[in-house]
Coordinates of C-alpha atoms in Angstrom, one line a residue:
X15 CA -102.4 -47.3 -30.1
X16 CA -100.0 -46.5 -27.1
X17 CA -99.1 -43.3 -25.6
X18 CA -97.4 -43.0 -22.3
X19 CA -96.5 -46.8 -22.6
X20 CA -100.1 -47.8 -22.0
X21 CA -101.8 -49.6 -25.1
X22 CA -105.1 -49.4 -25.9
X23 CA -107.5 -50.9 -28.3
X24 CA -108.2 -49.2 -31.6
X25 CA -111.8 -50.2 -32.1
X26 CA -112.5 -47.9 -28.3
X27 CA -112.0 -44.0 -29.5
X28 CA -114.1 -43.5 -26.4
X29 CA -112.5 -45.1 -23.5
X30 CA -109.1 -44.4 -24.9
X31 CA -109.9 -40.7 -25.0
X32 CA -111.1 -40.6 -21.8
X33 CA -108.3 -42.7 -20.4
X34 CA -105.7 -40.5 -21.8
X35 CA -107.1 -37.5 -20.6
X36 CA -107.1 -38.9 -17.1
X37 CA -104.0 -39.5 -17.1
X38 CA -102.1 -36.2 -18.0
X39 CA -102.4 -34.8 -14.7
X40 CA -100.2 -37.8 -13.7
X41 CA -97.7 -38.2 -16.3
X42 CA -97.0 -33.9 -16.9
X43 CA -94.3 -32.7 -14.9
X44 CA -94.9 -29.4 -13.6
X45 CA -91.5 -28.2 -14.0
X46 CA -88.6 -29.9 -15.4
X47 CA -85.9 -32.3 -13.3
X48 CA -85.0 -32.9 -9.8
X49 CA -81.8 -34.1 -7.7
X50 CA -82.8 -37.0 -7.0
X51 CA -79.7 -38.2 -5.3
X52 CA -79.8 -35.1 -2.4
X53 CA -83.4 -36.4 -1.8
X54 CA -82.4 -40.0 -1.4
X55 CA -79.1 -39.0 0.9
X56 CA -81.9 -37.0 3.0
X57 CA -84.6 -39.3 2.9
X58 CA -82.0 -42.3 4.3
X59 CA -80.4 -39.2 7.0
X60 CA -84.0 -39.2 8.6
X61 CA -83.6 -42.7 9.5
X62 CA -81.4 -40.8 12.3
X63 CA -83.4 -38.8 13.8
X64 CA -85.2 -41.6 14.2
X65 CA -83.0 -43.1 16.8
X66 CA -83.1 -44.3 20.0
X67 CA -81.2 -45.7 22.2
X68 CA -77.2 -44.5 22.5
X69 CA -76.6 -42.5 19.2
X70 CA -72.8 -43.6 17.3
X71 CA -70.2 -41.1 17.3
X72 CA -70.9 -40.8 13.5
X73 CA -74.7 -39.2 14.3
X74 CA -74.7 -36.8 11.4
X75 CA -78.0 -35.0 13.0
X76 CA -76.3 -33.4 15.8
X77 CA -79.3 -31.7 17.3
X78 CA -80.3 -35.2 18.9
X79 CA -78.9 -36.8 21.9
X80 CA -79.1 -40.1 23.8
X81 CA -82.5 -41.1 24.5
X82 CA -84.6 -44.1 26.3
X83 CA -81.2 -45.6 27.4
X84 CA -83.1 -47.9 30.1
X85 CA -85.9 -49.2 27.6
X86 CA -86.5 -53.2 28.7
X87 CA -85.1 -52.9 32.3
X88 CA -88.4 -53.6 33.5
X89 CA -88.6 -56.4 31.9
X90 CA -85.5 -57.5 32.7
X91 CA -84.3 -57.4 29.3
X92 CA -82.1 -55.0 26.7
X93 CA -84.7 -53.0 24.6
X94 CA -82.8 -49.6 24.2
X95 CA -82.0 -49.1 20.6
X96 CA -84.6 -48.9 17.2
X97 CA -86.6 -46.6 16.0
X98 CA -89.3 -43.9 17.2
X99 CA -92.0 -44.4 14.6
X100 CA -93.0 -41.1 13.9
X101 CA -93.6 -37.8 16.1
X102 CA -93.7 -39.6 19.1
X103 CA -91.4 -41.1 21.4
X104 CA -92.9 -44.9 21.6
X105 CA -91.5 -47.4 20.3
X106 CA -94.0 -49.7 18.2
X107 CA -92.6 -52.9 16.8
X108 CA -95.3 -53.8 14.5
X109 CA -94.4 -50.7 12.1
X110 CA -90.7 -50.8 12.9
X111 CA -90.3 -54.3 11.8
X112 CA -92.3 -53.1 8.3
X113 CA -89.8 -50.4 8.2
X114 CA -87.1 -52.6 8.3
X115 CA -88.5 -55.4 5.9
X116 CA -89.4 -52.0 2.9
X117 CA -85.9 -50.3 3.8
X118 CA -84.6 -54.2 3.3
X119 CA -86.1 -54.4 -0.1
X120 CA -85.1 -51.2 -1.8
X121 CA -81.3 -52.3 -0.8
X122 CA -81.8 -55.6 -2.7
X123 CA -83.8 -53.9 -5.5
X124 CA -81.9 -51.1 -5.7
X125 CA -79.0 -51.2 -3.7
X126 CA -76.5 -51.3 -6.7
X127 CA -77.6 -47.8 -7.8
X128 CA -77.2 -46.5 -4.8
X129 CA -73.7 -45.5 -5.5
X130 CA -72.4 -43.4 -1.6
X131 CA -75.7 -43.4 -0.3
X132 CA -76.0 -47.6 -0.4
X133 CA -73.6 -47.5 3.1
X134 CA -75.5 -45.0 4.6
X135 CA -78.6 -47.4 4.4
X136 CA -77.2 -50.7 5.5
X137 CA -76.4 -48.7 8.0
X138 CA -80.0 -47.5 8.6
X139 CA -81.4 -51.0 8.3
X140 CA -79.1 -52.2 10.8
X141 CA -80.2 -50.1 13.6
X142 CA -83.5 -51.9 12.7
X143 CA -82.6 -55.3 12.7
X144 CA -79.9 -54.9 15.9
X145 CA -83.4 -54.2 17.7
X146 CA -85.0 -56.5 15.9
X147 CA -82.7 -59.6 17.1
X148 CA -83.0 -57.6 20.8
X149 CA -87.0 -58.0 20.6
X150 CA -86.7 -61.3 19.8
X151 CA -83.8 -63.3 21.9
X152 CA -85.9 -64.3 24.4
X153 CA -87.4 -67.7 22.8
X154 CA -91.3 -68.1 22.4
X155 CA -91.0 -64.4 23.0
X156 CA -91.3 -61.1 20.8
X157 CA -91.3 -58.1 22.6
X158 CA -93.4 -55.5 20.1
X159 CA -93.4 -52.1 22.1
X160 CA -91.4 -50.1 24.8
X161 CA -93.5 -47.2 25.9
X162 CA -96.9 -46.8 27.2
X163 CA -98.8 -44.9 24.2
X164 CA -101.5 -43.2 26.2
X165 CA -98.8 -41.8 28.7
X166 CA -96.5 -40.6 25.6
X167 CA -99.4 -38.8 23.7
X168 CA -100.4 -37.1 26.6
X169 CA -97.3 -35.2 26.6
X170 CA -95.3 -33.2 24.3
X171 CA -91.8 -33.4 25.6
X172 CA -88.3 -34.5 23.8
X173 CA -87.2 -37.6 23.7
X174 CA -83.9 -36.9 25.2
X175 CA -86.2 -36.0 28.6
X176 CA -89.1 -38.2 28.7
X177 CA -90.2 -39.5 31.7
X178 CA -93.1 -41.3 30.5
X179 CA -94.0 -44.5 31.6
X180 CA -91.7 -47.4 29.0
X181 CA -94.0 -50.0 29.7
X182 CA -93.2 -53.5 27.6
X183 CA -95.2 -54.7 26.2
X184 CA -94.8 -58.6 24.7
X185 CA -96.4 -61.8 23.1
X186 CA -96.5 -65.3 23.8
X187 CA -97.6 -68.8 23.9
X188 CA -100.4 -67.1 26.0
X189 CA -101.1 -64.4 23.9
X190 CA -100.2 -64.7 20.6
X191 CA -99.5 -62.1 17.8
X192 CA -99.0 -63.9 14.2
X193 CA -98.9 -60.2 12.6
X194 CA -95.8 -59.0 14.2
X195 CA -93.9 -61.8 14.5
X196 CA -94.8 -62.4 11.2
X197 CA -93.6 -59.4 9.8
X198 CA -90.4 -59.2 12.1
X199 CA -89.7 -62.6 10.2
X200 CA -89.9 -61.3 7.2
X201 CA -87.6 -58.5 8.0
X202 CA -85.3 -60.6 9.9
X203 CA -85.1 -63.2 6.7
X204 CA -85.2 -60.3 4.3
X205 CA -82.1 -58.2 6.1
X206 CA -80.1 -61.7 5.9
X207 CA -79.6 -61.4 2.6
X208 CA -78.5 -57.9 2.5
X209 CA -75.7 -58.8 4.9
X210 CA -74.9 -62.2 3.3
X211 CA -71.6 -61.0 1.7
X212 CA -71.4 -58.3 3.9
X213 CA -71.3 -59.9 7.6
X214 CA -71.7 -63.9 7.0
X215 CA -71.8 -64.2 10.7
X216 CA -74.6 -61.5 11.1
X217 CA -76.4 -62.6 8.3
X218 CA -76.9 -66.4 9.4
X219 CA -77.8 -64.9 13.0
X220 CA -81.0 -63.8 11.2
X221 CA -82.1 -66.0 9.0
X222 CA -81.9 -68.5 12.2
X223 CA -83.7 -65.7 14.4
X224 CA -86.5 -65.6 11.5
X225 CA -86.9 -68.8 11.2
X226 CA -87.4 -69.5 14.7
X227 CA -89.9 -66.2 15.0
X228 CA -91.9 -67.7 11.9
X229 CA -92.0 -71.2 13.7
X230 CA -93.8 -69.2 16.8
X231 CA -95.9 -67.1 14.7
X232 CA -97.3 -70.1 12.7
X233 CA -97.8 -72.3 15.7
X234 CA -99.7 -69.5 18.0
X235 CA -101.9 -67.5 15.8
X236 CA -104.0 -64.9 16.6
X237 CA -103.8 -61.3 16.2
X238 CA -101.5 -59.1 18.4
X239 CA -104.5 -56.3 18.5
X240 CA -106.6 -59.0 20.3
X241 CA -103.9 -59.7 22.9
X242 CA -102.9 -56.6 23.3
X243 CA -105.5 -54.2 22.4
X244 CA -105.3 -51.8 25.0
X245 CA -102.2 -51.2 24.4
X246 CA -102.0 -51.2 20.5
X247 CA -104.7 -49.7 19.4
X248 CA -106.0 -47.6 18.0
X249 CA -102.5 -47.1 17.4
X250 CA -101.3 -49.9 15.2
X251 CA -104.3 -51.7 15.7
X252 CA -104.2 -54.8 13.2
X253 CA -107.6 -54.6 11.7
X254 CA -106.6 -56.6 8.4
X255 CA -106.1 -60.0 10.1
X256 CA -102.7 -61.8 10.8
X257 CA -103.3 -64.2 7.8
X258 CA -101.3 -62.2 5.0
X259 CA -98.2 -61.9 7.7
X260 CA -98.0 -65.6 7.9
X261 CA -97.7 -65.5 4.2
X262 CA -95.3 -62.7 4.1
X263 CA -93.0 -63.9 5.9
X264 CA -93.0 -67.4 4.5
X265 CA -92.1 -65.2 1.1
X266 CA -89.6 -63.8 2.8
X267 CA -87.8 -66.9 4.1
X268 CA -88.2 -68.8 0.8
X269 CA -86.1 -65.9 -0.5
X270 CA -83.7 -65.9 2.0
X271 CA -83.3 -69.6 2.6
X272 CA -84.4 -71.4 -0.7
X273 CA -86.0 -74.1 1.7
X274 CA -88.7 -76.0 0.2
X275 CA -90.9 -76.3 3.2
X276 CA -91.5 -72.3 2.6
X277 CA -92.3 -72.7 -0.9
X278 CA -95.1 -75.5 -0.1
X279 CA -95.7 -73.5 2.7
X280 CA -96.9 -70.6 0.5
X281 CA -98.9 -72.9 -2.2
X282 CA -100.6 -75.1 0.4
X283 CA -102.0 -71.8 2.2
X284 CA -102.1 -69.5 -0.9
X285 CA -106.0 -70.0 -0.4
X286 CA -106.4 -70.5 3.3
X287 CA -104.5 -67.5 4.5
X288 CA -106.3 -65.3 1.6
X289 CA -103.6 -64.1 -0.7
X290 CA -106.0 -62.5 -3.4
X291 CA -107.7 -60.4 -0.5
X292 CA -107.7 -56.8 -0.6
X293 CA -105.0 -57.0 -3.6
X294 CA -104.8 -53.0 -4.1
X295 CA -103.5 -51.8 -0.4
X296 CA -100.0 -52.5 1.0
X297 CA -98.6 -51.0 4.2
X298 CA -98.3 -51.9 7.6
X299 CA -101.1 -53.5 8.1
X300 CA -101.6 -55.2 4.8
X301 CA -99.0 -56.7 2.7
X302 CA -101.1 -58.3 0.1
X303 CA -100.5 -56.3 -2.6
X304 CA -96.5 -56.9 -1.7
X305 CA -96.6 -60.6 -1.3
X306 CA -97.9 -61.2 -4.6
X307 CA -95.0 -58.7 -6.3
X308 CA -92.6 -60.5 -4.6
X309 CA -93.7 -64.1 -5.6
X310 CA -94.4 -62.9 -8.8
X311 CA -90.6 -62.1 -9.5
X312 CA -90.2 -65.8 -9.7
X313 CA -92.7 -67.0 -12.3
X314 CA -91.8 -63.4 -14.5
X315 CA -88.2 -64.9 -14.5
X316 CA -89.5 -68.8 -15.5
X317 CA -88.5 -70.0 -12.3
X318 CA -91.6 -70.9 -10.8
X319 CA -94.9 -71.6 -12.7
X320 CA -96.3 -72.9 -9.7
X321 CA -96.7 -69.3 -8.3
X322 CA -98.7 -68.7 -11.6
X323 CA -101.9 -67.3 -9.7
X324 CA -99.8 -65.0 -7.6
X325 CA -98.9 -63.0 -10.7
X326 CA -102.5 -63.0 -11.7
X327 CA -103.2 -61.2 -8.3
X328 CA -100.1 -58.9 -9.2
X329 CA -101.3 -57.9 -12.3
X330 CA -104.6 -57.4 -10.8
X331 CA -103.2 -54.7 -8.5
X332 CA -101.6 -52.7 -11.2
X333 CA -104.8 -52.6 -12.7
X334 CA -106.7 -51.5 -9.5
X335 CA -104.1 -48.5 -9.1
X336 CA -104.4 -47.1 -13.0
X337 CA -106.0 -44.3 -13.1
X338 CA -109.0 -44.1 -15.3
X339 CA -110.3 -47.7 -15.7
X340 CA -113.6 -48.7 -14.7
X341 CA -112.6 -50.6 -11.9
X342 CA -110.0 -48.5 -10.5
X343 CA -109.8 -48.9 -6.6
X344 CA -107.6 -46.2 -6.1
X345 CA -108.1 -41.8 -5.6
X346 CA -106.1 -39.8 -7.5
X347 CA -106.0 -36.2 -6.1
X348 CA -106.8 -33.3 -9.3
X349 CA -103.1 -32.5 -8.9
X350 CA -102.4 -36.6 -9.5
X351 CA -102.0 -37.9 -6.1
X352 CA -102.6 -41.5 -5.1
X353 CA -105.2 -40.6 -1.9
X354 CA -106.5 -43.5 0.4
X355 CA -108.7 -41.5 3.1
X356 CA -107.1 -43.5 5.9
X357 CA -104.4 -41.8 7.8
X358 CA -101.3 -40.8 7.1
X359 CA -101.8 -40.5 3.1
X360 CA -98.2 -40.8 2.2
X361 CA -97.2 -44.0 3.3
X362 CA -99.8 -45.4 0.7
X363 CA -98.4 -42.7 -2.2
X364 CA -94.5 -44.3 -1.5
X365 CA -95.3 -47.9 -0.6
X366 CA -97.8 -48.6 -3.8
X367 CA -95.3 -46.4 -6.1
X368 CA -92.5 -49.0 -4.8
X369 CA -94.5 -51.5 -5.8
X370 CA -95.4 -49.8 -9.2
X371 CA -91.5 -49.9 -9.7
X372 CA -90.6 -52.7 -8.7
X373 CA -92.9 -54.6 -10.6
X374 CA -91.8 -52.7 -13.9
X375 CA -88.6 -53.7 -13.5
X376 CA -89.6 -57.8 -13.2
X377 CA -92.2 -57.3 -16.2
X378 CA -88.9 -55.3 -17.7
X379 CA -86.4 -58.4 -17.8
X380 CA -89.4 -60.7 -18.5
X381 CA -90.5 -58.9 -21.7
X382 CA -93.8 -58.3 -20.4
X383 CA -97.2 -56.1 -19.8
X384 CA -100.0 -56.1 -17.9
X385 CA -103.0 -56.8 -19.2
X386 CA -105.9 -54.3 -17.8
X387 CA -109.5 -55.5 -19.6
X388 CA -109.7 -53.2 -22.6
X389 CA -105.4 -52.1 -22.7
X390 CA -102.1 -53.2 -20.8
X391 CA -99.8 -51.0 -19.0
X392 CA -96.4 -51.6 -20.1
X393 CA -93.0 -51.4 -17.7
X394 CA -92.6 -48.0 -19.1
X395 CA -96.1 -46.9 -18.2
X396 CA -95.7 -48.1 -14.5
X397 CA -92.5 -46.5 -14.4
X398 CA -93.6 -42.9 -15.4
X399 CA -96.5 -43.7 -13.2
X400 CA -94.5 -43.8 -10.1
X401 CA -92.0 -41.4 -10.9
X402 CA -94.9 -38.9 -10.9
X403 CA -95.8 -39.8 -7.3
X404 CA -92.2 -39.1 -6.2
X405 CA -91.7 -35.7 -8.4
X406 CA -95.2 -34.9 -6.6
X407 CA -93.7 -35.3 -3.3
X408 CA -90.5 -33.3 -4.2
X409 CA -92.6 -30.3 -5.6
X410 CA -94.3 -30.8 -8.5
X411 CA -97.5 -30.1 -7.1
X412 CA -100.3 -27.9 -7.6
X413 CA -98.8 -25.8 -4.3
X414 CA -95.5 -26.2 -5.7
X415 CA -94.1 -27.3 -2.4
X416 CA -91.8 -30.3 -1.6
X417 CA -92.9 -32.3 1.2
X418 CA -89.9 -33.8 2.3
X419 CA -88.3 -32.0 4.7
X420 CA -85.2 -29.6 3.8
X421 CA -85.2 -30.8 0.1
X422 CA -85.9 -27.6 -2.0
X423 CA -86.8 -23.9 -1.4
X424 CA -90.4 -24.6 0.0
X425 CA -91.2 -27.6 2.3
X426 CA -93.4 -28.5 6.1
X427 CA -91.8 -25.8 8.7
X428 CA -94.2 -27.4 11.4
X429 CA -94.2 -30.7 11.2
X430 CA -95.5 -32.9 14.2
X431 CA -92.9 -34.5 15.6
X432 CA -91.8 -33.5 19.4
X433 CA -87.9 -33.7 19.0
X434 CA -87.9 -31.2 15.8
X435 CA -90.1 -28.7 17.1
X436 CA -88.8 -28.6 20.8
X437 CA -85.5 -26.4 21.2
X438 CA -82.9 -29.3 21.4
X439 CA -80.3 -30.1 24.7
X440 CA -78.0 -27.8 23.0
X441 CA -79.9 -24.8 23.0
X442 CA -81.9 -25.8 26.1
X443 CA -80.0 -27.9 28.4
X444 CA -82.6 -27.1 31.2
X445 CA -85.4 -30.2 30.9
X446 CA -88.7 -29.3 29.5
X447 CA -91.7 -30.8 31.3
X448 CA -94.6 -32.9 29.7
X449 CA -97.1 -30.0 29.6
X450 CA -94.4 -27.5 29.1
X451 CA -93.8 -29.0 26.1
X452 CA -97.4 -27.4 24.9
X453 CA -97.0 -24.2 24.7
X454 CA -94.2 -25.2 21.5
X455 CA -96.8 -27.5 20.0
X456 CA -98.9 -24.6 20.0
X457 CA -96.5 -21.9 18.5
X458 CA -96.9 -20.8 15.0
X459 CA -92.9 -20.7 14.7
X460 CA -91.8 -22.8 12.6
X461 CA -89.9 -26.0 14.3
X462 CA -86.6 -25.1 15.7
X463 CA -84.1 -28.1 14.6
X464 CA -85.0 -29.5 10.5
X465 CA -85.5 -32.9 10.8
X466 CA -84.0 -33.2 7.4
X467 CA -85.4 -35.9 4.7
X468 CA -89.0 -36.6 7.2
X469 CA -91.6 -37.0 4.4
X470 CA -95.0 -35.9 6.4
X471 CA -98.1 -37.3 5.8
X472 CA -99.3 -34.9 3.0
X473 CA -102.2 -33.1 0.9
X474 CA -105.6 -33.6 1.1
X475 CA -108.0 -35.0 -1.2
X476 CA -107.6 -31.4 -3.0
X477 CA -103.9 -30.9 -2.6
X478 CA -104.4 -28.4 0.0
X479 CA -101.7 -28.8 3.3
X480 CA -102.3 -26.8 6.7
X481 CA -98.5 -26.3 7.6
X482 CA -99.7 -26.7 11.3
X483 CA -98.6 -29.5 13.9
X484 CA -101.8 -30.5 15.5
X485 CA -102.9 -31.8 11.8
X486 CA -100.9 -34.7 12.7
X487 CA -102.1 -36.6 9.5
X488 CA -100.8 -34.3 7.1
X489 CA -97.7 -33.1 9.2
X490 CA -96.5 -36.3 10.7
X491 CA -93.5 -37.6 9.2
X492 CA -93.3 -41.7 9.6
X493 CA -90.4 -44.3 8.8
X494 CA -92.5 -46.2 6.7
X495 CA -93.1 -43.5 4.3
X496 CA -89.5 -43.3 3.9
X497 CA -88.5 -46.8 3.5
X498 CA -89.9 -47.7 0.3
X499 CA -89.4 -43.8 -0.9
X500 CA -85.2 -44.9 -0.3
X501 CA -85.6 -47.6 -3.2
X502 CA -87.8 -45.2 -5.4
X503 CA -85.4 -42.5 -5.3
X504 CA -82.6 -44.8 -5.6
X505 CA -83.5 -45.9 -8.9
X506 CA -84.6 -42.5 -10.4
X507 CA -81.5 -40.8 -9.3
X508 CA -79.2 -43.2 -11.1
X509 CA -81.5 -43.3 -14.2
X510 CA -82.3 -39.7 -14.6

């Protein structure tokens, strides 16, 4: 029997009943169609806001201004440039690089249904990876954050005014970090071939730069939280390990490059660096999950049986994210959320619906399902699955609210992020102070310039959202919730 795409065993009346009706919450829209291509042109237009550094003369959001314009000077160096991570005004290079590595993957996925938008976010990921190749030109050397955190949070000011200290902070030899080099590898592999046929030039500039980052991160391992802990956490404090960057990055330059040393770089540490750990999470900090959906594309296509146990772990994270099996690792909100407890909730809801996708699409051209114990989900399944996730986000939801900013009639008026919800330098050229900053963190108003496109960090457990900025969790808008959200929408706006 198969409904939905999933098929189930005809001999279990039982489970299959039980499995179905755990799964309507999920697969029923609440109301019928979305634009999907106004939420994907939104969704890449918060990549600038975003910005710092010396904003283009083509800045569509005009209520920002220059910011952080002497960012690396005490260091010597040229940091200005990149992105703010979220509602602050640091600049952390850990999730900036996995930003740039997701927004690099739904261009390649999904960059050919893009249709206008697709310029709009090569353009996005290059501001990444121009910083990227800024953090790194110094050999032996990544720089991985600009901005003391404990200084930052302690005020509430824009970023246009700051005058909090922009300490740098940076790894070595000495004091190694394995994580973020080895995830500003993978973006820095990853972009190259996005810019291939685009920029030749640009593109060989970094695949060299990512091989040369991957060289360091292999060579001095250790985690970046251990070096640098006062600095990066509890902030973007690497509690997984550096082990699945390693590996991650190696995927990404056997991609790029189609260098054999990367390939028996990945099967000779497939065991040692721990692929099959923690297979159901993938984010920032973990990138299991993603490493073996990448790999996998190869042995779905018949390129690559030696890969074979990396699909195994692939299909064992679709199973751990199906809703209703016995071994599910995964929280589904009553209104058919994903929930992990941890955080900022949406970055898991767009990162492991990305995945969901993507994967469809490789079992899709390969003929094949996933086989779950008792049933198999087919590409169909997976598909509806994660279109769920994003018509969730855009309002089909028990509070019928879309939490993506300016993208339908209801959506986060007070979202925690200091440039939106400070007047901006148009309206108040005067400066406003660190602590003066307070008294509009405070304010019930909603913010006074729409960060348009900022996906905050979402529902509870119950699908309940306080509308209120010092619930930073829920109200926080990140880039890596809207990187892999850009591919989603990408391919849902072009197929329905």
């Amino acid at each position: 029997m198969a409904r939905n795409g999933l098929c189930l065993p005809g001999n279990a009346p039982a489970f299959r009943a039980t499995l179905v009706l755990s799964l309507l919450p999920l697969l029923q829209p609440i109301r019928a169609g979305h634009d999907y291509h106004d939420a994907l042109r939104k969704s890449i237009l918060f990549f600038e806001g975003q910005r710092s550094g010396k904003l283009p003369p083509d800045q569509r959001l005009k209520w920002r201004r220059d910011s952080a314009l002497h960012d690396g000077s005490t260091a010597g160096v040229d940091l200005t440039g990149g992105y703010y991570d979220a509602g602050d005004n640091v600049k952390f290079g850990f999730p900036m690089a996995f930003t740039t590595t997701l927004l690099t993957w739904s261009i390649i996925d999904f960059g050919r249904v893009m249709g206008t938008e697709q310029r709009n976010a090569v353009k996005a990921l290059r501001w990444g990876t121009d910083y990227l190749l800024k953090a790194t030109a110094v050999p032996g050397v990544v720089f991985v954050q600009v901005g003391d955190p404990y200084s930052d949070h302690n005020c509430w000011e824009r970023p246009e005014d700051m005058d909090t200290r922009r300490t740098v902070y940076k790894i070595d030899h000495n004091n190694p970090g394995s994580d973020v080099a080895g995830e500003t590898a993978a973006a820095l592999a990853a972009a190259s071939i996005v810019f291939r046929s685009r920029d030749p030039a640009y593109s060989r500039l970094l695949l060299n730069r990512a091989v040369k980052v991957f060289e360091f991160a292999d060579t001095h391992r250790g985690a970046y939280s251990s070096s640098l802990k006062n600095a990066v956490c509890p902030f973007y404090c690497d509690v997984n390990g550096f082990q699945d960057e390693l590996l991650w990055g190696a995927a990404w330059l056997h991609k790029a490059s189609r260098r054999r040393q990367y390939r028996e770089y990945i099967v000779r540490n497939e065991v040692i660096l721990r692929a099959g750990d923690t297979i159901n999470e993938f984010g920032w900090d973990n990138k299991h999950a993603g490493i073996n959906i990448l790999i996998s594309k190869e042995v779905l296509m018949g390129k690559a049986d030696y890969f074979e146990s990396f699909k195994q772990n692939a299909d064992g994270f679709i199973c751990s994210v199906l809703p209703g099996l016995a071994h599910t690792q995964v929280q589904y909100s009553p209104g058919g959320l994903i929930f992990k407890p941890e955080g900022s909730n949406m970055q898991h809801v767009t990162s492991l619906s990305f995945l969901l996708l993507t994967y469809s699409n490789y079992l899709s051209h390969a003929n094949k399902n996933v086989p779950c114990g008792m049933t198999s989900a087919s590409p169909a399944f997976l598909k509806q699955l994660a279109k769920r996730q994003v018509d969730y986000i855009l309002g089909d939801n028990p509070l019928r609210m879309s939490y993506m900013v300016g993208y339908g009639p209801r959506y986060p008026q007070r979202i925690h992020h200091r440039g939106s919800s400070l007047p901006s330098v148009q309206a108040h050229p005067a400066r406003i102070g660190c602590k003066a900053g307070s008294h509009y963190f405070l304010s019930p108003n909603p913010n006074p310039n729409k960060l348009v496109g900022a996906v905050v960090g979402g529902p509870n457990s119950s699908d309940a959202f306080p509308d209120s900025r010092p619930y930073f969790q829920e109200s926080e808008p990140t880039t890596y919730i809207n990187a892999p959200l850009v591919g989603l929408l990408s391919y849902f706006a072009a197929h329905y």
